[in-house]
Every structure is written in C-alpha cells, then in structure tokens.
XYZ file of C-alpha atoms in Angstrom:
675
model
C -32.013 -72.717 42.263
C -32.501 -69.746 44.514
C -35.797 -67.964 44.728
C -36.264 -64.423 43.393
C -36.580 -63.155 46.934
C -33.059 -64.354 47.707
C -31.484 -62.752 44.562
C -29.009 -59.898 45.293
C -30.437 -56.417 44.890
C -28.593 -53.845 42.805
C -27.900 -50.489 44.404
C -29.267 -47.361 42.671
C -25.750 -46.453 41.548
C -25.415 -49.860 39.844
C -28.794 -49.914 38.111
C -28.931 -52.086 35.034
C -25.817 -53.712 33.558
C -22.386 -52.652 34.930
C -20.554 -50.772 32.152
C -17.174 -49.148 31.689
C -15.357 -46.987 29.145
C -11.582 -46.666 28.800
C -10.386 -44.468 25.911
C -7.272 -42.462 25.112
C -7.184 -40.309 22.004
C -5.974 -37.064 20.447
C -8.558 -34.260 20.502
C -7.806 -30.604 19.716
C -9.641 -28.400 22.220
C -9.900 -24.887 23.630
C -11.278 -25.320 27.139
C -12.981 -22.121 28.295
C -14.796 -21.399 31.536
C -18.239 -22.289 30.107
C -16.986 -25.641 28.807
C -15.339 -26.449 32.148
C -18.550 -25.573 33.976
C -20.531 -27.890 31.667
C -18.072 -30.722 32.348
C -18.327 -30.166 36.111
C -22.148 -30.219 35.918
C -22.008 -33.500 33.985
C -19.687 -35.068 36.570
C -21.905 -33.780 39.409
C -24.884 -35.546 37.884
C -22.821 -38.702 37.657
C -21.730 -38.544 41.301
C -21.947 -35.512 43.623
C -18.429 -36.076 45.027
C -16.095 -34.509 42.435
C -12.685 -32.816 42.250
C -10.451 -30.905 39.815
C -6.667 -31.380 39.814
C -4.764 -28.730 37.823
C -1.030 -29.138 37.139
C 0.944 -26.103 35.950
C 4.307 -25.809 34.232
C 6.026 -25.548 37.626
C 5.021 -29.229 38.250
C 2.827 -28.223 41.225
C -0.647 -29.761 41.360
C -3.607 -27.694 42.614
C -6.613 -29.568 44.074
C -9.969 -27.825 43.691
C -13.336 -28.969 45.090
C -15.160 -25.735 44.184
C -15.439 -24.376 40.651
C -14.994 -20.837 41.922
C -11.507 -21.705 43.131
C -10.351 -22.112 39.530
C -9.985 -18.321 39.564
C -7.100 -18.744 42.014
C -5.062 -20.582 39.374
C -3.568 -17.679 37.414
C -2.693 -19.760 34.316
C -0.169 -17.101 33.278
C 1.897 -17.515 30.079
C 5.055 -18.126 32.138
C 3.346 -20.800 34.256
C 0.389 -22.177 32.265
C -1.849 -25.127 33.088
C -0.422 -28.191 31.346
C -2.677 -30.954 32.721
C -6.270 -30.935 34.006
C -7.908 -33.912 35.695
C -11.643 -33.988 36.506
C -12.818 -36.911 38.622
C -15.993 -38.080 40.372
C -16.688 -41.194 42.431
C -19.285 -42.784 44.717
C -18.663 -43.646 48.349
C -18.435 -47.368 47.607
C -16.109 -46.678 44.622
C -18.367 -48.699 42.303
C -19.192 -45.643 40.244
C -16.191 -43.556 39.222
C -15.277 -41.336 36.306
C -12.091 -39.550 35.273
C -11.318 -37.139 32.432
C -7.706 -36.056 31.839
C -6.732 -33.313 29.364
C -3.191 -32.211 28.480
C -1.859 -29.402 26.293
C 0.287 -31.551 24.016
C 1.245 -35.124 23.302
C 0.113 -37.933 21.092
C -2.960 -38.763 23.217
C -3.986 -35.675 25.089
C -7.436 -36.869 26.197
C -8.046 -39.858 28.494
C -11.544 -40.943 29.613
C -12.213 -43.611 32.248
C -15.812 -44.295 33.394
C -17.147 -47.215 35.489
C -20.721 -47.625 36.755
C -24.246 -48.357 35.695
C -24.967 -48.536 32.003
C -27.304 -45.546 31.817
C -25.008 -43.295 33.835
C -21.882 -44.315 31.875
C -23.580 -43.778 28.504
C -25.031 -40.416 29.572
C -21.705 -39.072 30.855
C -19.798 -40.408 27.832
C -22.127 -38.683 25.402
C -21.983 -35.452 27.370
C -18.153 -35.466 27.424
C -18.028 -36.083 23.672
C -20.504 -33.257 23.012
C -18.595 -30.720 25.135
C -15.162 -31.601 23.719
C -16.390 -31.604 20.127
C -17.936 -28.150 20.628
C -14.634 -26.925 22.084
C -12.579 -27.843 18.994
C -10.624 -24.875 17.499
C -11.026 -23.802 13.886
C -7.599 -25.174 12.967
C -8.201 -28.663 14.399
C -7.936 -30.260 10.936
C -4.176 -29.613 10.710
C -3.589 -31.899 13.721
C -4.923 -34.865 11.797
C -1.648 -35.314 9.907
C 1.318 -37.229 11.290
C 4.994 -36.355 11.053
C 5.565 -39.010 8.376
C 2.849 -37.539 6.160
C 4.280 -34.037 6.617
C 7.751 -35.287 5.696
C 6.506 -37.059 2.567
C 4.524 -34.003 1.415
C 7.519 -31.745 2.092
C 9.760 -34.051 0.062
C 7.330 -34.035 -2.866
C 7.017 -30.234 -2.759
C 10.799 -29.813 -2.667
C 11.170 -32.329 -5.486
C 8.581 -30.553 -7.625
C 9.773 -27.017 -6.871
C 13.479 -27.785 -6.981
C 15.932 -28.218 -9.798
C 14.900 -30.632 -12.544
C 16.594 -34.039 -12.370
C 18.030 -35.147 -15.725
C 17.693 -38.910 -15.275
C 19.679 -40.945 -17.770
C 18.950 -44.385 -19.194
C 20.923 -47.594 -19.187
C 24.301 -47.522 -17.470
C 24.667 -43.792 -18.064
C 23.481 -41.886 -15.023
C 23.993 -38.428 -13.638
C 26.000 -37.970 -10.440
C 24.085 -34.742 -9.900
C 20.797 -36.604 -10.108
C 21.993 -39.165 -7.588
C 23.154 -36.483 -5.146
C 19.835 -34.632 -5.411
C 17.910 -37.857 -4.820
C 19.967 -38.478 -1.659
C 20.010 -34.923 -0.310
C 16.336 -34.087 -0.811
C 15.067 -36.616 1.772
C 17.722 -35.397 4.224
C 16.623 -31.796 3.686
C 12.965 -32.779 3.886
C 13.416 -34.145 7.420
C 14.462 -30.812 9.095
C 11.948 -28.942 6.923
C 9.166 -31.268 8.054
C 10.331 -30.997 11.671
C 10.246 -27.193 11.398
C 6.709 -27.303 9.994
C 5.647 -29.662 12.792
C 7.219 -27.410 15.434
C 5.570 -24.326 13.937
C 2.208 -26.096 13.977
C 2.522 -27.079 17.645
C 3.838 -23.613 18.591
C 1.273 -21.410 16.853
C -1.612 -23.887 16.552
C -1.469 -25.774 19.887
C -3.301 -29.050 20.304
C -4.830 -28.155 23.670
C -5.515 -24.725 25.174
C -6.760 -23.983 28.682
C -8.395 -20.569 28.082
C -8.943 -19.854 31.766
C -8.119 -16.630 33.657
C -4.934 -15.115 32.183
C -4.777 -17.955 29.704
C -7.962 -16.630 28.072
C -6.350 -13.268 27.337
C -3.205 -14.975 26.038
C -5.315 -17.242 23.805
C -7.282 -14.287 22.415
C -4.052 -12.447 21.579
C -2.625 -15.559 19.919
C -5.891 -16.024 18.019
C -5.672 -12.508 16.605
C -2.102 -13.233 15.544
C -3.110 -16.521 13.937
C -6.008 -14.993 12.017
C -4.282 -11.725 11.172
C -0.809 -12.948 10.259
C -0.421 -16.697 9.903
C -3.745 -17.368 8.184
C -3.314 -14.315 5.940
C 0.242 -15.379 5.137
C -0.832 -18.900 4.198
C -3.723 -17.617 2.106
C -1.443 -15.138 0.340
C 1.029 -17.925 -0.481
C -1.774 -20.119 -1.851
C -3.179 -17.215 -3.875
C 0.292 -16.340 -5.194
C 0.874 -19.924 -6.349
C -2.506 -20.019 -8.128
C -1.903 -16.667 -9.842
C 1.659 -17.647 -10.812
C 0.509 -20.922 -12.363
C -2.317 -19.147 -14.187
C 0.067 -16.514 -15.582
C 2.547 -19.149 -16.698
C -0.181 -21.117 -18.483
C -2.266 -18.345 -20.019
C 0.134 -15.362 -20.241
C 3.840 -16.260 -20.373
C 5.880 -13.245 -19.235
C 8.004 -11.318 -21.658
C 11.725 -11.073 -21.126
C 12.122 -7.857 -19.141
C 15.090 -5.718 -18.367
C 17.858 -7.559 -16.556
C 20.842 -6.083 -14.724
C 23.139 -6.987 -17.654
C 20.824 -6.000 -20.502
C 21.742 -2.338 -20.994
C 19.967 -2.142 -24.331
C 16.749 -3.404 -22.784
C 17.107 -0.826 -20.000
C 17.407 1.997 -22.532
C 14.112 0.935 -24.117
C 12.177 1.246 -20.847
C 10.325 4.501 -20.105
C 11.754 6.668 -17.328
C 9.479 7.128 -14.314
C 8.711 10.766 -13.523
C 9.146 10.395 -9.752
C 12.145 12.276 -8.348
C 14.431 10.917 -5.627
C 12.942 13.297 -3.039
C 9.406 12.160 -3.914
C 10.595 8.565 -3.667
C 12.127 9.355 -0.259
C 8.846 10.808 0.996
C 6.928 7.827 -0.395
C 9.194 5.390 1.455
C 8.939 7.425 4.677
C 5.131 7.431 4.474
C 5.073 3.692 3.765
C 6.839 3.070 7.097
C 4.297 5.019 9.170
C 1.567 2.788 10.615
C 2.000 0.061 8.000
C 2.595 -3.649 8.428
C 5.556 -5.410 6.790
C 3.156 -6.895 4.239
C 1.753 -3.474 3.317
C 5.246 -1.947 3.022
C 6.256 -4.867 0.828
C 3.310 -4.224 -1.509
C 4.175 -0.532 -1.792
C 7.766 -1.287 -2.749
C 6.887 -4.155 -5.111
C 5.106 -1.674 -7.375
C 8.491 -0.297 -8.471
C 10.125 -3.610 -9.444
C 11.338 -3.562 -13.053
C 10.742 0.185 -13.456
C 13.413 2.562 -14.718
C 14.391 5.643 -12.738
C 16.766 8.512 -13.444
C 17.578 10.222 -10.174
C 19.807 13.112 -9.167
C 21.196 13.015 -5.632
C 24.241 13.389 -3.429
C 26.796 10.644 -2.781
C 26.618 9.316 0.777
C 28.884 6.251 0.559
C 30.618 3.863 -1.856
C 31.231 0.184 -1.097
C 32.237 -2.990 -2.910
C 29.767 -5.754 -3.729
C 31.592 -8.639 -5.360
C 32.792 -7.392 -8.768
C 30.435 -4.401 -8.606
C 30.253 -1.123 -6.712
C 27.344 0.019 -4.572
C 26.844 3.789 -4.403
C 24.461 5.157 -1.767
C 22.825 8.482 -2.658
C 20.385 10.720 -0.826
C 18.024 13.426 -2.012
C 19.551 16.221 0.092
C 23.031 17.396 1.039
C 22.353 17.557 4.780
C 23.589 14.598 6.789
C 20.985 12.883 8.962
C 18.424 10.060 9.012
C 17.316 10.576 5.412
C 16.437 7.700 3.102
C 19.495 6.524 1.185
C 19.065 4.773 -2.189
C 21.579 2.090 -3.186
C 22.693 2.011 -6.826
C 24.654 -0.939 -8.228
C 27.296 -0.293 -10.901
C 28.801 -3.172 -12.898
C 30.769 -1.116 -15.460
C 32.736 2.160 -15.660
C 34.000 1.297 -12.186
C 37.074 3.552 -12.406
C 34.815 6.526 -13.077
C 32.560 5.528 -10.156
C 35.575 5.153 -7.845
C 36.554 8.752 -8.526
C 33.343 9.996 -6.866
C 33.570 11.721 -3.496
C 31.147 12.146 -0.641
C 28.504 14.842 -1.294
C 29.201 14.899 -5.052
C 26.030 15.620 -7.004
C 25.380 12.744 -9.438
C 22.723 11.585 -11.883
C 22.061 7.841 -11.894
C 20.003 5.786 -14.361
C 18.917 2.207 -13.542
C 16.130 -0.334 -13.014
C 14.675 -1.179 -9.608
C 15.576 -4.722 -8.564
C 13.969 -7.094 -6.050
C 16.508 -5.969 -3.429
C 15.147 -2.398 -3.779
C 18.318 -0.975 -5.268
C 18.832 0.341 -8.784
C 20.524 -2.354 -10.845
C 22.742 -2.063 -13.935
C 23.201 1.655 -13.310
C 24.884 4.149 -15.591
C 26.407 7.373 -14.337
C 25.329 10.700 -15.846
C 26.274 14.235 -14.899
C 28.648 14.644 -11.941
C 29.261 17.874 -10.013
C 32.025 17.759 -7.406
C 31.025 18.718 -3.863
C 33.630 21.508 -3.841
C 31.932 23.111 -6.860
C 28.478 23.192 -5.264
C 27.214 26.472 -3.790
C 27.238 26.583 0.037
C 24.014 25.773 1.828
C 22.197 28.431 3.832
C 23.855 28.521 7.254
C 26.612 26.165 6.120
C 29.409 28.673 6.695
C 28.250 29.283 10.264
C 28.051 25.549 10.799
C 31.609 25.025 9.587
C 32.892 27.639 12.017
C 31.054 25.864 14.795
C 33.008 22.717 14.041
C 36.314 24.585 14.349
C 37.920 26.264 17.322
C 37.216 29.748 15.951
C 35.265 31.169 18.880
C 35.653 34.665 17.403
C 33.509 33.637 14.430
C 30.899 32.241 16.813
C 30.853 35.450 18.842
C 29.858 37.360 15.708
C 26.719 35.226 15.233
C 23.410 36.514 16.640
C 22.033 34.614 19.652
C 18.667 32.967 19.024
C 16.011 34.162 21.501
C 14.619 30.653 22.103
C 15.142 29.334 25.645
C 16.096 25.744 26.490
C 12.572 25.038 27.801
C 11.018 26.330 24.579
C 13.498 24.245 22.586
C 12.604 21.125 24.635
C 8.877 21.669 24.055
C 9.502 22.239 20.342
C 11.534 19.033 20.004
C 8.980 16.950 21.931
C 6.123 18.419 19.895
C 7.975 17.529 16.673
C 7.636 13.835 17.581
C 3.844 13.965 17.932
C 2.161 12.804 14.721
C 5.161 13.568 12.508
C 7.041 11.352 10.063
C 10.827 10.953 10.219
C 11.095 13.220 7.186
C 9.054 15.986 8.835
C 11.060 15.738 12.074
C 14.282 15.968 10.056
C 13.087 19.151 8.355
C 12.182 20.744 11.680
C 15.583 19.898 13.181
C 17.549 21.128 10.152
C 16.241 24.653 10.686
C 18.528 25.055 13.707
C 21.766 23.818 12.160
C 24.376 26.616 12.200
C 22.436 28.818 14.638
C 23.903 30.088 17.899
C 22.153 29.468 21.220
C 22.887 30.559 24.775
C 21.012 28.302 27.158
C 20.768 28.020 30.936
C 19.996 24.580 32.320
C 20.912 21.938 34.876
C 23.662 19.358 34.420
C 22.312 15.858 33.868
C 25.483 14.007 32.820
C 29.120 14.525 31.752
C 30.876 12.066 29.433
C 33.997 11.828 27.269
C 33.904 12.065 23.471
C 37.405 11.580 22.128
C 39.449 14.593 23.247
C 36.292 16.526 24.103
C 33.651 16.425 26.817
C 29.927 16.068 26.266
C 27.723 17.741 28.887
C 24.008 16.891 28.906
C 21.754 19.608 30.353
C 17.999 19.796 30.894
C 15.661 22.718 31.315
C 14.394 21.705 34.781
C 15.888 20.343 37.981
C 13.373 17.536 38.356
C 14.450 14.162 37.002
C 12.274 12.366 34.502
C 11.633 12.031 30.763
C 12.598 15.644 29.972
C 14.513 16.565 26.857
C 18.311 16.536 27.449
C 20.504 18.763 25.261
C 24.053 17.599 24.516
C 26.788 20.300 24.554
C 30.298 19.570 23.255
C 33.315 21.265 24.955
C 36.759 21.172 23.336
C 38.589 23.519 25.772
C 38.553 24.527 29.446
C 38.068 20.827 30.125
C 39.324 20.984 33.721
C 36.659 23.572 34.490
C 34.013 21.414 32.796
C 35.159 18.321 34.713
C 34.488 20.134 37.980
C 30.760 20.292 37.213
C 28.403 18.172 39.297
C 24.962 16.716 38.673
C 22.275 19.358 39.227
C 24.608 22.357 38.829
C 23.002 25.323 37.092
C 25.104 26.311 34.061
C 24.977 28.706 31.117
C 26.253 27.296 27.809
C 26.984 29.160 24.550
C 27.476 27.263 21.270
C 26.330 26.592 17.687
C 23.944 23.796 16.699
C 25.726 21.135 14.666
C 24.363 18.627 12.180
C 24.348 16.006 14.953
C 21.909 18.247 16.888
C 24.246 19.058 19.750
C 25.772 22.420 20.571
C 29.296 22.408 19.165
C 32.398 24.316 20.303
C 30.652 25.407 23.501
C 31.842 27.993 26.001
C 30.872 27.741 29.675
C 29.319 30.779 31.347
C 27.905 31.239 34.846
C 27.918 28.169 37.124
C 25.883 27.775 40.327
C 26.584 24.636 42.354
C 23.581 22.433 43.086
C 24.173 22.783 46.836
C 23.799 26.580 46.537
C 20.448 26.435 44.737
C 17.288 27.170 46.749
C 15.167 24.094 47.610
C 12.324 23.264 45.265
C 8.727 23.525 46.406
C 7.899 20.440 48.521
C 11.553 19.396 48.288
C 11.987 19.423 52.082
C 9.181 16.950 52.540
C 10.579 14.918 49.666
C 14.032 14.873 51.275
C 12.644 13.626 54.574
C 10.859 10.912 52.661
C 14.158 9.853 51.096
C 15.920 9.819 54.449
C 13.246 7.647 56.018
C 12.193 10.193 58.686
C 8.763 8.840 59.604
C 8.280 11.613 62.138
C 8.647 14.249 59.429
C 6.252 12.308 57.215
C 3.710 12.141 60.032
C 3.641 15.938 60.229
C 2.604 16.326 56.580
C -1.112 16.746 55.763
C -2.815 13.764 54.102
C -4.085 14.435 50.596
C -7.827 13.682 50.200
C -7.426 11.891 46.865
C -8.249 8.159 46.968
C -6.278 5.447 45.177
C -9.092 4.956 42.636
C -9.139 8.689 41.869
C -5.347 8.647 41.544
C -5.517 5.670 39.145
C -8.110 7.420 36.982
C -6.042 10.645 37.025
C -2.887 8.838 35.914
C -4.781 6.917 33.204
C -6.301 10.161 31.903
C -2.864 11.857 31.858
C -1.709 9.429 29.146
C -4.564 10.282 26.757
C -3.661 12.947 24.212
C -0.738 14.264 26.284
C 2.916 14.709 25.403
C 5.710 13.391 27.614
C 6.295 16.948 28.797
C 2.658 17.401 29.815
C 2.571 14.025 31.601
C 5.750 14.943 33.480
C 4.206 18.197 34.672
C 1.117 16.379 35.934
C 3.269 13.843 37.803
C 5.454 16.528 39.397
C 2.451 18.003 41.196
C 2.373 15.053 43.593
C 6.051 15.008 44.552
C 6.521 15.368 48.306
C 2.810 14.957 49.094
C 1.536 12.455 51.640
C -1.146 9.911 50.732
C -3.001 7.284 52.748
C -4.457 4.733 50.368
C -6.447 1.526 50.806
C -6.030 -1.097 48.102
C -5.512 -4.772 47.340
C -2.129 -6.489 47.178
C -1.145 -7.386 43.620
C 2.528 -8.304 43.962
C 5.466 -7.955 46.356
C 9.246 -8.117 45.925
C 12.536 -7.076 47.497
C 14.676 -4.197 46.201
C 17.904 -4.149 48.180
C 16.974 -3.549 51.817
C 13.539 -2.295 50.820
C 10.309 -4.251 50.358
C 8.070 -3.045 47.534
C 4.335 -3.846 47.613
C 2.207 -3.184 44.502
C -1.462 -2.497 45.233
C -4.548 -2.008 43.062
C -7.585 0.169 43.691
C -10.150 -2.605 43.165
C -10.392 -6.378 43.130
C -12.483 -7.092 40.046
C -11.713 -6.845 36.324
C -12.378 -3.697 34.324
C -10.678 -1.333 36.792
C -7.846 1.110 35.968
C -4.691 -0.839 35.294
C -2.543 1.377 37.551
C -0.647 -0.642 40.147
C 0.805 1.668 42.764
C 4.213 0.701 44.146
C 4.734 1.312 47.859
C 8.265 1.092 49.296
C 8.846 0.038 52.916
C 12.373 0.992 53.998
C 11.710 -0.249 57.552
C 10.285 -3.739 57.000
C 7.995 -5.144 59.664
C 6.971 -8.797 60.210
C 3.434 -8.187 58.938
C 4.741 -7.428 55.455
C 6.103 -10.933 55.065
C 2.662 -12.349 55.921
C 0.841 -10.486 53.130
C -0.786 -12.505 50.375
C -2.077 -11.569 46.954
C -5.548 -10.054 47.264
C -5.220 -8.862 50.888
C -6.853 -5.504 51.581
C -4.322 -3.125 53.173
C -3.947 0.552 54.117
C -0.636 2.263 53.253
C 0.676 5.682 54.367
C 3.634 7.318 52.598
C 5.082 10.231 50.610
C 5.117 10.379 46.786
C 8.568 10.315 45.234
C 8.780 9.785 41.476
C 6.019 7.276 40.769
C 6.244 5.420 44.114
C 5.139 5.963 47.672
C 8.281 6.124 49.833
C 8.846 5.660 53.596
C 5.566 3.737 53.783
C 3.903 2.472 56.916
C 1.459 -0.434 56.930
C -1.949 0.158 58.479
C -4.983 -2.107 58.681
C -4.774 -5.503 56.955
C -7.773 -7.650 55.977
C -6.823 -11.113 54.630
C -8.267 -12.069 51.254
C -10.037 -15.055 52.820
C -12.010 -12.697 55.084
C -13.213 -10.471 52.240
C -16.781 -10.903 50.946
C -17.126 -12.390 47.454
C -17.503 -9.982 44.559
C -20.985 -9.401 43.175
C -21.405 -11.492 40.039
C -17.734 -12.326 39.908
C -15.495 -14.683 41.846
C -12.272 -12.882 40.911
C -10.417 -11.999 44.064
C -7.780 -9.777 42.538
C -5.573 -9.470 39.538
C -3.206 -11.941 41.145
C 0.179 -12.394 39.579
C 1.190 -15.868 38.456
C 2.177 -18.296 41.250
C 5.873 -18.200 41.980
C-alpha cells in the first residue's frame, strides 16, 4: 500500500471527480448577440482557450477566436448561418467542451463536456439556462412529430368530411370503403404540407446575428401579424360556428334558385355607383383580411342596380353579365351578375345597353339568380358630353378635328397634372380627373422618347423635357404620313396635334414642326456630361469640384424622397448632372458591368446612417480596383450622370484592417453577404 505522499496529485483543471456529459437533443432557439456573448463567457470560464466555427449555406466554415469578428459574418438571407460550433479546451486536452447548434434537423443541439466535476456541472447548467431563455414563443409546436400531425389531420378530415354511411352485416357501402382508403392517403400530403409550413415560418433554430437579426424581426412581425392572427381567426370562427349551430340554427336564406325567397328580401338602398366607390375605398390601404370583411357584409343581401353592359360570357348553363356604373370605358369597377333563366333575352343585350338587374350577393361577390328589368339600347341613349368630338377623333376626319378649339394646357402642365393626380387619390378619383380630357383637342410640343407600331398605325411617345428619367410620357397615335413619322429620331423636338381618346392617348394626330435632336442647342452642363460619357479624364479634370460631401449628398437624396412627387425628385436630381464630385466613403459592394467596374460606397461605416449607396463607374479599370475589399476607405473623383458617378478615378485607399474600431460598435461596414 502506497503512502499518501506517493499518491498522484490532481491538477487544478481535474479537481474532484472526472466527469463528462454527452447529449444530443432538439431545442428550439433564437440565438441573439447577447445570448452568444453569454455562451462565450461561460466557455471562457471553463477554459480560456476557445473558438467559434460558423458554417453558412455556402458550405464555407468561418473560424473566429474573437467575439467581435462575428460581425464579419453577414448572415444574409441568401447565405445564412446553418451551423454554429463553440468549443473550449485546456492545453493538456483533459478539459474540453463543445456546443453545436444547427438551424434544422431532428437533433439540432449537441453538448459534449469533459473535465472536473464542478466545472462540468457549472458549464452544463449555464448552457441549459441560456438556451432555455432563448426559446421562441412558438417552441411548443415543435414538440409534435410527423406521425402525430398525420393522425390529427386524418381525424380532422374524417370529422369535417362527408359522413360515412357504414352498413351492417355483409351489406357495406363501396363509397364508405373508398373514403376510408382515400382519407389516409390525403392526410399524408396534408400533414406533410403542415409540417413544411411549420418549419418554413416557425423555424426550429434561428441565428439572429447581423443581417439575420433584421430578417428574423421581419419574419416575427409576419408571424404575429398574419399567421398568428389567421390561426386565431380560424379558431374563433370554428367556436362561433359551433355555438351558432347549437344555440341558434340558421334559417333557410335566399338561394340562387329560390326566386320566391329572393322576392321576399328587402332591397338595399345602395346604388351601383355607391357600391363602386365603396369597393374602391376598401382597396386603398387595406389588408386582404380587411377587404374580405368589408365585402362579407353584403353576402345574402338583395340589390337592384342600374348600370351599363360591359361584357357577356358563358358560365356553364348560365350567363354572366358584367355591368359598370358609368358609360365611359376605363378601369371602373365591374359587377358580375349571374343569370340562370330568360337567357335568350339576356343574349340579346349589347355592349353599353342600360339595364336594371335584381339579385342576391353570393360568396363569389357576384349577384346570383338575377332577373332582368328595364333595358335601354345603347343607340337610344343620349350622347355623352364631348362624345361626338371623341368619335371624330377616332375617325380620319381631320376637318372635324380642325374645328375643335385647342386647349391652352401645355405638355409640361399636363404631365404635372397627371403626376399630381396619383398623389393621395383613389383609382376612382384618378379616373374622374382623366375623363375630363376625353374628346378635347391638344397641340403639344415635346421630345420623342419612343416610336412603336400599333396595327396599321404608329404610336409616338413624347415627353415634356429632353432629360431622361421618370417623366410623364404622352402617347400619340398616327394613322397617316407614316413615312414622315418613321423618320423621327429619339430626342427630336416635335409638335403634335390630336384629340384625347378614352385610352388617354392623342388620337388621329397630325405632325407639325420637327427639329432634329442634332440641331438642338446643348443643355446646360451637357458638354461636361458628354465628356464624362466619352471617358475624357482630361476634360473632367478641368471641371471645378463641388464642395458637397458624400454624407451631405446622402442626406439631400434621402430628404428629396420625403413628401415629393416624382417630378419634384427628378428636378432635384437634374441639378447635379455634369457636376464633378470628389467623395470619400467606404466600399459596400463591387461588380462588373460590361467593360466597366462599378463600386458602391457608403458615407459612414456604422449603422443608423443614410441608406444611400453611391455607385461609381470606372471605365478605365486599374489594378488597385481588383484589390478593394468591403469596408475599405477610398476617395473617388468623377462626374455625375444620372444617379452614378461616371469616368471615376481612384484616389487614396485605406484598407479596412487599418481603420480604427468604431466607438461603441464593432461594425466595420454594411458589408454585403459573402459571395
């Protein structure tokens, strides 16, 4: 027997009894930055030598020995983190710990700890505490297996489906046997779909780090705002339906074939035009669920509407007549009316006939079991105001057009009016504004944007300004002098005379004065802009440098989108065309566009800065461009063309590794996802 002095001494890392833990289980989690930091601190206390291995969807594994470097893993939705491994070990390898977390799978959490009893127990408890506190609110739904989901789905389908008339003895129902065989087969894909939906919208594991945090927050809003609300509404609907069936059985209401029951219903006082406006308002700023609720209020109600026939189509043994509240063609609401009798009378209707229809609103939002009342043929209706002028515009009678007065509105004023009509207006209000011009004669001067064929005619698109961009383009239809029209080129200044048609283009146009684009005087700053397009760096170098910084430019662009129309934003952007800027920023992304290299830079490195990313085009690539990395600080000199700096030259470059860390933040830049 050896003496106590000769007994082996345990090292501090192996104090007390050697212990180990090996577990693999399924744990729903949402790992955020605070939780990851707590896990790292726990592993540091276990052994100071630790490491994080992050594997993304591209199968590349990133090795991190500093928690701040986790910011370099973008974790973008297109390349998310799929596997995270946190490990710590002693120099003699007697104390070691590993925690592995994956996004999906049967067992997405694996824990392996070896060492002294006190250290193993302490780390195990700490891991359990952190993971349990990171569980999402929907973690309970991951406690069910696919078999359980399939069985529940089968029982629901069996209970909600068609009743099975089981027979006794040797008499049995073939239908019952088929249902008993088919229901389990249908339950399998239904259960698989439920399982897939659960894993897609309620993931088992989420790495809410960097860009993944923003993606998780957006998904969380969707889950709470749509999925959870949808599930709760279904549950509430089932409870209410069962309660109504038990305590208040519904009376037999009007059905599409019960004409006598329809006659007994009261007629709603709402006209078709009021119904049109109600539908149009229900589509403005409303969710699908809210629009559904608005429309469901009319189910089973009787309406008697007077409108104008828009179309007639067959629907099985019935006819579907589409009517609108007004005679003008356009994007008005059209109400479908289903007729199951007097079909020969319905077939005699023509487009634009004025009809009175009586029916009950069905679940498909058409009037069912309709009866036809008064009918006035379209030819017997009085002409609309301006309709005669409009009909002449659709013919080749230029003499009739010449007798019309020319509206004093210019093309620029018309463009501003049209763009303003889209700000805060419903479709119905925009339609009313546009209908005021139908049948009126305009003589406009503009610049050719495009020429295209339309049957035997030509359609010329003109704009009020020479600058390209999101300006209003007016379509003008030419039915004669086509060879002269075909000789037009992009940018030519033309004068067009025609009458506004119901399709909101000028019809039966005549071409006036034409000035070729090459004969037009250059625009202000156009010479500098042309040199920028041609790549003349010497000409660019002679231009003065604007004093505005990239941050000021980003704030100016961001402010130009607040409370401004497209026309106003275009005017603000045009002020910079042809001007030279020298900006210092941080590389965000880089790509090739033909023979040009485009570098996107940001004004600042940290979060919370203007989102503008300025594109800089280098038409004469240099070797230094290919060495740039995301986050590098660079100086760029170029001329503004459109929304990009053209004919750029690269100045000073400071690598991201040489930049000082941000105050209170380790974010280097809004780096795009790897790859």
